[in-house]
Short mmCIF file of the C-alpha atoms (twelve columns), coordinates in Angstrom:
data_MODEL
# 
_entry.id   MODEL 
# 
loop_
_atom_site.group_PDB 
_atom_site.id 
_atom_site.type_symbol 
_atom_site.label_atom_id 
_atom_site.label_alt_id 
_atom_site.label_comp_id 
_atom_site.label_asym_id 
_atom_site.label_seq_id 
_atom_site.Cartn_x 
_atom_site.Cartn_y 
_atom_site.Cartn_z 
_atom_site.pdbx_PDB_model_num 
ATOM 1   C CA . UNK A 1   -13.347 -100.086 29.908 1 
ATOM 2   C CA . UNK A 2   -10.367 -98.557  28.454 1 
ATOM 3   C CA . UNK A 3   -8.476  -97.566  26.042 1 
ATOM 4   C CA . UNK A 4   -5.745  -94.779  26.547 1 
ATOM 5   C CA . UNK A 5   -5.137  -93.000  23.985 1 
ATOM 6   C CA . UNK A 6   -1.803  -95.277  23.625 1 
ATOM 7   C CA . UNK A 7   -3.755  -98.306  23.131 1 
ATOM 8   C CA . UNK A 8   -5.646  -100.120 20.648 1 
ATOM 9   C CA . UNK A 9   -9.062  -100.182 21.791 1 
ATOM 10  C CA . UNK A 10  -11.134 -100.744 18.836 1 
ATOM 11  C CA . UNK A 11  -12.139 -103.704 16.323 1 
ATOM 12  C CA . UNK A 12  -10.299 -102.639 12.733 1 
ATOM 13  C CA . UNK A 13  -13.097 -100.546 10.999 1 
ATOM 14  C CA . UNK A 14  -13.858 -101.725 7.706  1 
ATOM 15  C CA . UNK A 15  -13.023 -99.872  4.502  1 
ATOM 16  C CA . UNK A 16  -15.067 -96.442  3.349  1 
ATOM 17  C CA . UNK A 17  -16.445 -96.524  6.918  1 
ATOM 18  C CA . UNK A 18  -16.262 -94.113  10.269 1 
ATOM 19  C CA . UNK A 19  -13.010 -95.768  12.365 1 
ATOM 20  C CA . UNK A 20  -13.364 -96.606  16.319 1 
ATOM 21  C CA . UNK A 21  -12.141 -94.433  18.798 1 
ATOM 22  C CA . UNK A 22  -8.896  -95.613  20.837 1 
ATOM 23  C CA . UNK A 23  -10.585 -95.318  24.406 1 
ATOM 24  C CA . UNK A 24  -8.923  -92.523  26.042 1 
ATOM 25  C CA . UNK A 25  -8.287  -94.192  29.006 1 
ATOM 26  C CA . UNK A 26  -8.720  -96.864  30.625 1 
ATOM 27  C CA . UNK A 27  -7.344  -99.655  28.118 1 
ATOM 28  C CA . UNK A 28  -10.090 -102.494 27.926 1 
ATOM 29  C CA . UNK A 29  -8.515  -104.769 25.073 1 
ATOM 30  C CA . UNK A 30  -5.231  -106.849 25.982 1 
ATOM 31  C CA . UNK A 31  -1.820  -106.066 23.660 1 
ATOM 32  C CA . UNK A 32  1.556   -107.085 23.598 1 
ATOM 33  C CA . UNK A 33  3.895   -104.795 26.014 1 
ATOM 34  C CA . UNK A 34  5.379   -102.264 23.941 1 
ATOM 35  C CA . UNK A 35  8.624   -104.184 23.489 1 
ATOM 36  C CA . UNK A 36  6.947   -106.635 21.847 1 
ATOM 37  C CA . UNK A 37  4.942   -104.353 19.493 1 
ATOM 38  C CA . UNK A 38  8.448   -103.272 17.979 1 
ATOM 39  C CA . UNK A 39  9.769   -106.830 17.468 1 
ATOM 40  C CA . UNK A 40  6.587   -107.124 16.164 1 
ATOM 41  C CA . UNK A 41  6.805   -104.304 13.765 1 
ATOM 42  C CA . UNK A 42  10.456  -105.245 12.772 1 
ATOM 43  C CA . UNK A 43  9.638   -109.170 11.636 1 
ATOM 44  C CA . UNK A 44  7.022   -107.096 9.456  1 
ATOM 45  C CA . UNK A 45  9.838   -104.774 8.448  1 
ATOM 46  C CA . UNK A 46  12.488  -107.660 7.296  1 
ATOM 47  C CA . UNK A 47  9.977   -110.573 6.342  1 
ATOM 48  C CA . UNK A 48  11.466  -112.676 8.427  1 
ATOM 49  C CA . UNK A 49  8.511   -114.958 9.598  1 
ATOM 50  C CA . UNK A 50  5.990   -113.727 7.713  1 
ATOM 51  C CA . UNK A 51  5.121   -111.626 4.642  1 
ATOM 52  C CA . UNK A 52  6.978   -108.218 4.592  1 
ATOM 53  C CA . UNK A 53  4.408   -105.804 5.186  1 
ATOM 54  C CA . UNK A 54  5.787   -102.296 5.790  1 
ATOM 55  C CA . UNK A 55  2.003   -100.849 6.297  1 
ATOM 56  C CA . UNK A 56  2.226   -103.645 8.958  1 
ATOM 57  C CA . UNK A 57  5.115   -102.532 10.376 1 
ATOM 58  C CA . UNK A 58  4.547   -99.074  10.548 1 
ATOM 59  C CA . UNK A 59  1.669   -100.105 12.482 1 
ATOM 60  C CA . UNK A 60  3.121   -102.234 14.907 1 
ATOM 61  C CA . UNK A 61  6.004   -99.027  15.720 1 
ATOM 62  C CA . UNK A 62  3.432   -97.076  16.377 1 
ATOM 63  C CA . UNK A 63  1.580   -98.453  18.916 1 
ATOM 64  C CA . UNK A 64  5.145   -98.915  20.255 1 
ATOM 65  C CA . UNK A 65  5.518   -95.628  20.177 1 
ATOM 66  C CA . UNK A 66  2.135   -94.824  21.871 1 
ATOM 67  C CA . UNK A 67  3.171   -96.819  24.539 1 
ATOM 68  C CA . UNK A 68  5.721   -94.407  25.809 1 
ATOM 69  C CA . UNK A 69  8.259   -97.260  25.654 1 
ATOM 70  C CA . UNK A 70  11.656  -98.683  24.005 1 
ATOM 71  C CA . UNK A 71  13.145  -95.319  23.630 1 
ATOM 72  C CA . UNK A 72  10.505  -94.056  20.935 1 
ATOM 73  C CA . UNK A 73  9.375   -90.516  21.745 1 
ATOM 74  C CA . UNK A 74  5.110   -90.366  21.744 1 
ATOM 75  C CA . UNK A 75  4.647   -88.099  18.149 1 
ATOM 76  C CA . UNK A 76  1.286   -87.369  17.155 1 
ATOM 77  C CA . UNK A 77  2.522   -85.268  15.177 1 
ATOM 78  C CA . UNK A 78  4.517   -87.635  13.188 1 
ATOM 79  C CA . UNK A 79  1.801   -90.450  13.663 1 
ATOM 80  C CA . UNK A 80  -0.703  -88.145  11.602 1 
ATOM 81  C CA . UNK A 81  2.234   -87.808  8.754  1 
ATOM 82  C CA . UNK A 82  2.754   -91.485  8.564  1 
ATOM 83  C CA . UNK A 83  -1.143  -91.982  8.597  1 
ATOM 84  C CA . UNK A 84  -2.369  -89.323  6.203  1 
ATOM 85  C CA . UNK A 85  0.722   -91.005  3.775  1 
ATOM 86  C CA . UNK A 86  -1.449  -94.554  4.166  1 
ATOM 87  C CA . UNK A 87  -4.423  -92.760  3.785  1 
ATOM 88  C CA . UNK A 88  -3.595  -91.018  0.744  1 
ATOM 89  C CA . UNK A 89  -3.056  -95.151  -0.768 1 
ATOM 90  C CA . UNK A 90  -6.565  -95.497  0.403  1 
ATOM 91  C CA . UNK A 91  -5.315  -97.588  3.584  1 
ATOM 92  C CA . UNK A 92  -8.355  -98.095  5.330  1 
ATOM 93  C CA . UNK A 93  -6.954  -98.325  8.866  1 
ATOM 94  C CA . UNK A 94  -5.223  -95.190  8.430  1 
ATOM 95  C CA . UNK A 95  -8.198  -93.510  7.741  1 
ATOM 96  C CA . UNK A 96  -9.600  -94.795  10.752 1 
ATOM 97  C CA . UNK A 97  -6.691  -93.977  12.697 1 
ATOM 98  C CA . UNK A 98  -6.441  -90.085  11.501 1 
ATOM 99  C CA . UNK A 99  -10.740 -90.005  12.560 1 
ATOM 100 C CA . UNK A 100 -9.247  -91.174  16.206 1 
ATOM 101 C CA . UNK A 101 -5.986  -89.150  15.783 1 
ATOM 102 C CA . UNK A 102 -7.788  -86.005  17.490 1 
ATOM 103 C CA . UNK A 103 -9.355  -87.926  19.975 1 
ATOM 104 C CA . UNK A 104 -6.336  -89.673  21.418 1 
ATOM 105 C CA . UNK A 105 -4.798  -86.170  21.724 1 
ATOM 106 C CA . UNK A 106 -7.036  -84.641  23.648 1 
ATOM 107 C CA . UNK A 107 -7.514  -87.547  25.985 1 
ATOM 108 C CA . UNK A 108 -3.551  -87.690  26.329 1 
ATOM 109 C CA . UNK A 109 -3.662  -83.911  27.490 1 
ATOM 110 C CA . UNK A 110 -6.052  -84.211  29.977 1 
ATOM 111 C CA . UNK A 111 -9.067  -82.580  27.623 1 
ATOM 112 C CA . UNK A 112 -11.436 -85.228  28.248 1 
ATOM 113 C CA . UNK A 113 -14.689 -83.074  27.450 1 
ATOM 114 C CA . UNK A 114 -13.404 -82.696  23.902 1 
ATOM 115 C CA . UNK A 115 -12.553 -85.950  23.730 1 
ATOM 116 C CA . UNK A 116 -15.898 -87.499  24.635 1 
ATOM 117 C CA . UNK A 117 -17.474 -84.976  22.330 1 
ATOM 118 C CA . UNK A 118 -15.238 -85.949  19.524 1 
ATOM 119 C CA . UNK A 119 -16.221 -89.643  20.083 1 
ATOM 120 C CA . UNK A 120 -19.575 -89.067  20.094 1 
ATOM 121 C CA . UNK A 121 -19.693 -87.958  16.915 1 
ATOM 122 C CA . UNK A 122 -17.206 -90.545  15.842 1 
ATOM 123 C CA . UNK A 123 -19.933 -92.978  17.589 1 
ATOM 124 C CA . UNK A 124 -22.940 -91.505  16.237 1 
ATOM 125 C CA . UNK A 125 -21.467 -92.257  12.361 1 
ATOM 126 C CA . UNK A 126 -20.481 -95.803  13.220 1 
ATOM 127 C CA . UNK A 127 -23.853 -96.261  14.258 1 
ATOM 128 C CA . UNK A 128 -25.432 -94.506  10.911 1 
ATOM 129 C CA . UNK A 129 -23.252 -96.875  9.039  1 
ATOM 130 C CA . UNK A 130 -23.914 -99.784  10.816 1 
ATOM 131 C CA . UNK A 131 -27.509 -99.585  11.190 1 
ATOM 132 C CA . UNK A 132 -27.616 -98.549  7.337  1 
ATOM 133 C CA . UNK A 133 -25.636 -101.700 5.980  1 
ATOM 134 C CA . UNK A 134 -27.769 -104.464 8.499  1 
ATOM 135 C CA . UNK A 135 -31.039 -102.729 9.427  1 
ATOM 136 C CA . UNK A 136 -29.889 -102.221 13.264 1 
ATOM 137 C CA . UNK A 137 -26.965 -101.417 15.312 1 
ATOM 138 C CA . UNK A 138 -25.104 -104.037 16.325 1 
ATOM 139 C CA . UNK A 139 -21.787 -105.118 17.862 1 
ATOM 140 C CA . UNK A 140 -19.371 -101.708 16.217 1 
ATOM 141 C CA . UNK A 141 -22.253 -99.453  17.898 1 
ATOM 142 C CA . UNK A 142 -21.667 -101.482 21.021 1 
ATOM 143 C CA . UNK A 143 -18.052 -100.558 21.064 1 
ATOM 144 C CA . UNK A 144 -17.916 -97.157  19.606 1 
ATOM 145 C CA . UNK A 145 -20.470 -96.291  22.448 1 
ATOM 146 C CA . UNK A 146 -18.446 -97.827  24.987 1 
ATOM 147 C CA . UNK A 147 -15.720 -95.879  24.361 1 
ATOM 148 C CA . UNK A 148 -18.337 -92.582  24.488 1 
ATOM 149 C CA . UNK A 149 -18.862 -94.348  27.970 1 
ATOM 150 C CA . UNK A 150 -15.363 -94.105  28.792 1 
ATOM 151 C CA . UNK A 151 -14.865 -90.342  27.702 1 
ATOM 152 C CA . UNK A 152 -17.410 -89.239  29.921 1 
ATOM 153 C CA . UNK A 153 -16.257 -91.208  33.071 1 
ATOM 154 C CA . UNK A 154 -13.116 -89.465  32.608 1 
ATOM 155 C CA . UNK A 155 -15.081 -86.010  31.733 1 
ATOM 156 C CA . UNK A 156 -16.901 -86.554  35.243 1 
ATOM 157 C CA . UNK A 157 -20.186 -86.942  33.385 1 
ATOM 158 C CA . UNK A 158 -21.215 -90.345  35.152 1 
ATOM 159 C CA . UNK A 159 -24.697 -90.315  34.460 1 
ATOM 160 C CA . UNK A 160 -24.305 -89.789  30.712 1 
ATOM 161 C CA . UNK A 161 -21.419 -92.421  31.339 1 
ATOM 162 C CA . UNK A 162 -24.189 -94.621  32.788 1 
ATOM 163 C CA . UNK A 163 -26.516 -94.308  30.544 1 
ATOM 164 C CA . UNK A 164 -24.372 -94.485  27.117 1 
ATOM 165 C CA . UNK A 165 -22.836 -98.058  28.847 1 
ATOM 166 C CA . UNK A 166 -26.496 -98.936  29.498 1 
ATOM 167 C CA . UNK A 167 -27.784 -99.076  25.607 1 
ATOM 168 C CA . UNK A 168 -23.908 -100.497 25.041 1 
ATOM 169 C CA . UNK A 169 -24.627 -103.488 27.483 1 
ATOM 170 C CA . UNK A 170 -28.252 -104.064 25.806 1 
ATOM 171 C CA . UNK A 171 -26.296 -104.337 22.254 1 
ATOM 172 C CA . UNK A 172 -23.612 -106.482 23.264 1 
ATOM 173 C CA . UNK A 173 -24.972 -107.870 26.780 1 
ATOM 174 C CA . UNK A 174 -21.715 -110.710 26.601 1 
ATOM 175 C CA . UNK A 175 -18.768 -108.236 26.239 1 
ATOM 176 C CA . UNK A 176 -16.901 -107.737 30.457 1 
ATOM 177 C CA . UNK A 177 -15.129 -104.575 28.849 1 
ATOM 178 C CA . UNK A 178 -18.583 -103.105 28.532 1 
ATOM 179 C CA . UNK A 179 -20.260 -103.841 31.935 1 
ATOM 180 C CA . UNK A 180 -16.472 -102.177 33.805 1 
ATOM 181 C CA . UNK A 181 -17.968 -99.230  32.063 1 
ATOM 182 C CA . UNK A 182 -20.994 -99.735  33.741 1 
ATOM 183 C CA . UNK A 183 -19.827 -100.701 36.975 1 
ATOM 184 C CA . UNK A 184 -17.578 -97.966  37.637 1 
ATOM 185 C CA . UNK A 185 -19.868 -95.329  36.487 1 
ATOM 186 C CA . UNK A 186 -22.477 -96.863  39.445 1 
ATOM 187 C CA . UNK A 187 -18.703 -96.794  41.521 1 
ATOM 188 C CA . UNK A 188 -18.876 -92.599  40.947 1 
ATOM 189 C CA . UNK A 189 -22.670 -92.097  41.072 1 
ATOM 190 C CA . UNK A 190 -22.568 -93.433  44.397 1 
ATOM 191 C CA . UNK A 191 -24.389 -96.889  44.265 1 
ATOM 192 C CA . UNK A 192 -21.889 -98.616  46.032 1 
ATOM 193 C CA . UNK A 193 -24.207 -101.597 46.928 1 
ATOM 194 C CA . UNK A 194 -24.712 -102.188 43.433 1 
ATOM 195 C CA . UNK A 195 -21.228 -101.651 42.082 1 
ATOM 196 C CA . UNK A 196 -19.602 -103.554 44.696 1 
ATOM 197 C CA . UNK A 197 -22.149 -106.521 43.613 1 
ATOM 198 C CA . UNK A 198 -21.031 -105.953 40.314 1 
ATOM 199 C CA . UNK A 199 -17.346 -105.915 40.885 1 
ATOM 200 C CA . UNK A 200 -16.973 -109.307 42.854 1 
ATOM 201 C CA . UNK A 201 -19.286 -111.294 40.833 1 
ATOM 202 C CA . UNK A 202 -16.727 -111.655 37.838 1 
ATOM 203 C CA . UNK A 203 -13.360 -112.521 39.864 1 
ATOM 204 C CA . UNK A 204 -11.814 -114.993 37.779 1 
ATOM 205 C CA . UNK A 205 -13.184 -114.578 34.624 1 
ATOM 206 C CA . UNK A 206 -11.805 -113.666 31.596 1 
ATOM 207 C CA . UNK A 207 -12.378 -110.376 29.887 1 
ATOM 208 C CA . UNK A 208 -14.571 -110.802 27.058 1 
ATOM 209 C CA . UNK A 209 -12.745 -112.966 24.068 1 
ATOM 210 C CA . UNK A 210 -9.143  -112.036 25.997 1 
ATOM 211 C CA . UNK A 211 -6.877  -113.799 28.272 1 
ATOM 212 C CA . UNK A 212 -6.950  -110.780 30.606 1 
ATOM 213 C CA . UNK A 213 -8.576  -111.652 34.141 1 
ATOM 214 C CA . UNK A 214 -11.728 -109.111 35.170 1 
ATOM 215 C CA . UNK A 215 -9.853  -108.525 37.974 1 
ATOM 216 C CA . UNK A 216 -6.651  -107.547 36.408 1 
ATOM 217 C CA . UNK A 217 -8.507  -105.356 34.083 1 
ATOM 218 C CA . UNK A 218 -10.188 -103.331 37.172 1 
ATOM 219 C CA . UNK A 219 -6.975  -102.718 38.847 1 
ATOM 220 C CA . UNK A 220 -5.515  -101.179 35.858 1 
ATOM 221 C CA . UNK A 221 -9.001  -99.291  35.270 1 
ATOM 222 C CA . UNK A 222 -8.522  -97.981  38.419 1 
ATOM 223 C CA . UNK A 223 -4.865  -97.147  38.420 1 
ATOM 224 C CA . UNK A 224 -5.631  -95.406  35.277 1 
ATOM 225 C CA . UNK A 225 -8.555  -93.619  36.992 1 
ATOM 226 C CA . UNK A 226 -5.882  -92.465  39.638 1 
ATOM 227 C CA . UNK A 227 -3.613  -90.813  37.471 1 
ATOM 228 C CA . UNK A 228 -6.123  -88.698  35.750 1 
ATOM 229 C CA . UNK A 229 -6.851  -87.505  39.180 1 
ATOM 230 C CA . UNK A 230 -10.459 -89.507  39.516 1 
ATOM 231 C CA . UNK A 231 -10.673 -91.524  42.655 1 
ATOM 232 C CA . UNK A 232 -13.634 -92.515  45.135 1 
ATOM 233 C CA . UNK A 233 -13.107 -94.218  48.444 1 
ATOM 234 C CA . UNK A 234 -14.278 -97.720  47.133 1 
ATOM 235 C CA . UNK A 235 -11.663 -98.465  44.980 1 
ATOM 236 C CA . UNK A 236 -8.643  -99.906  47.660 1 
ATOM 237 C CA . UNK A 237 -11.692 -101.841 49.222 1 
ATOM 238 C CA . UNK A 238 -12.731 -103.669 45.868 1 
ATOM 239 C CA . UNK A 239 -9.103  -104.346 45.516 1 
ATOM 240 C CA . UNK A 240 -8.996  -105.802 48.395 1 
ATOM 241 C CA . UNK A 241 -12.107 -107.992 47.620 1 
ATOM 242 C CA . UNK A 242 -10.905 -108.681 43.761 1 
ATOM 243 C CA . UNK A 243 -7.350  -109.914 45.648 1 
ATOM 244 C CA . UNK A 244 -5.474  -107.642 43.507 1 
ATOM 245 C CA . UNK A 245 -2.803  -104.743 44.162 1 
ATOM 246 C CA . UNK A 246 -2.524  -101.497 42.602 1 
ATOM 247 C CA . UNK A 247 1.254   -102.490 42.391 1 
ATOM 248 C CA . UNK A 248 0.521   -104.875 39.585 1 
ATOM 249 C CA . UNK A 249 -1.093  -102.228 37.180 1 
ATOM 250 C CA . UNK A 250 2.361   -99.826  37.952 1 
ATOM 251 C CA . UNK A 251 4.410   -102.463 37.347 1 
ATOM 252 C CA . UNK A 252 2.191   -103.382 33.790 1 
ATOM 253 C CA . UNK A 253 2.864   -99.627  32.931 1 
ATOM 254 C CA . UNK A 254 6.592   -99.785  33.745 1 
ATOM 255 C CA . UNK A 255 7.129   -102.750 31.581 1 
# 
């Protein structure tokens, strides 16, 4: 389920169209650790390995940046500069980024109502545009929905959480970072029979096109869950059943 409002939780939104929310929190979609998002963003910087790209590189310090890590102070602030500069070139991921800009800031302060009414309008013109330019909504609904999904798990709103991962699931029935949406908004609404089904049948699987294990991914869901202040009983028992430890998503965090 996830995205933080540090991570990249989105596929790249294509040009003259609505961007994808970062999920505030939890991350769902696996990135380097921060330190290697600024190595990243310096190879871009100097050329050396590939093509110098400093749009690239920008790019790549910023999500370093987001991280919290390698001595670089989180600015959104500075972030929007940098991003309404790209934009004004007609940078198409910049746009995208300045539509989630707002969102990732009011998930980072704790404002999750805002922020899963901000991404439901960001999801309800990904959806317009979508359905517009193939006939139906498709995969970018899919996501863009899941990360409504995520907003309101973190807004307390499971049933709309539910229900939003629900029509997410029937559009993209394949994708594991979709059904931990659904399974820990059954976790919260009290179907622990079903949840706890849920949770054990994909232990050992990978998340869906990443190298990220389902049960990694829930333990860091969780941890996440825990520092927003959102916790239910079940969670150190499906741990326990996935084989994981909260210690591993700290230590992730730390890193």
């Amino acid at each position: 389920m996830r995205s933080d409002p540090r991570s990249q939780g989105s596929i790249p939104a294509r040009a003259g169209e609505p961007g994808f929310c970062q999920r505030p929190y939890p991350r769902r979609r696996v990135h380097p650790r921060a330190g290697g998002m600024l190595g990243l963003g310096g190879l871009y910087e100097s050329g050396r390995g590939v093509a110098q790209d400093y749009g690239k590189a920008r790019e790549w310090y910023e999500k370093a940046a987001d991280k919290g890590d390698v001595g670089v102070t989180q600015d959104y602030a500075k972030a929007r500069d940098w991003y309404e500069k790209a934009a004004a070139k007609d940078n198409a991921s910049a746009m995208a980024a300045l539509e989630r800009l707002p969102i990732r800031e009011a998930a980072g302060a704790g404002r999750y109502t805002e922020a899963l009414q901000l991404q439901e309008a960001v999801a309800a013109k990904v959806e317009a545009v979508e359905t517009k330019r193939q006939g139906k909504p498709g995969e970018e609904t899919a996501q863009a929905l899941s990360d409504v999904a995520v907003c309101a798990l973190l807004a307390r709103e499971f049933t709309k959480a539910l229900t939003v991962a629900d029509r997410a699931h029937a559009l993209l029935p394949d994708d594991l970072g979709i059904e931990t949406n659904r399974v820990h908004a059954l976790m919260f609404l009290g179907r622990e029979e079903d949840c706890k089904a849920v949770y054990l049948a994909h232990k050992g699987k990978p998340t869906s096109g990443q190298d990220e294990l389902w049960e990694r991914a829930i333990v860091e869901d969780f941890a996440e869950f825990r520092k927003a202040g959102l916790t239910h009983p079940m969670m150190a028992d499906i741990e326990k059943g996935l084989g994981v430890s909260p210690l591993i998503a700290i230590e992730r965090q730390r890193r």
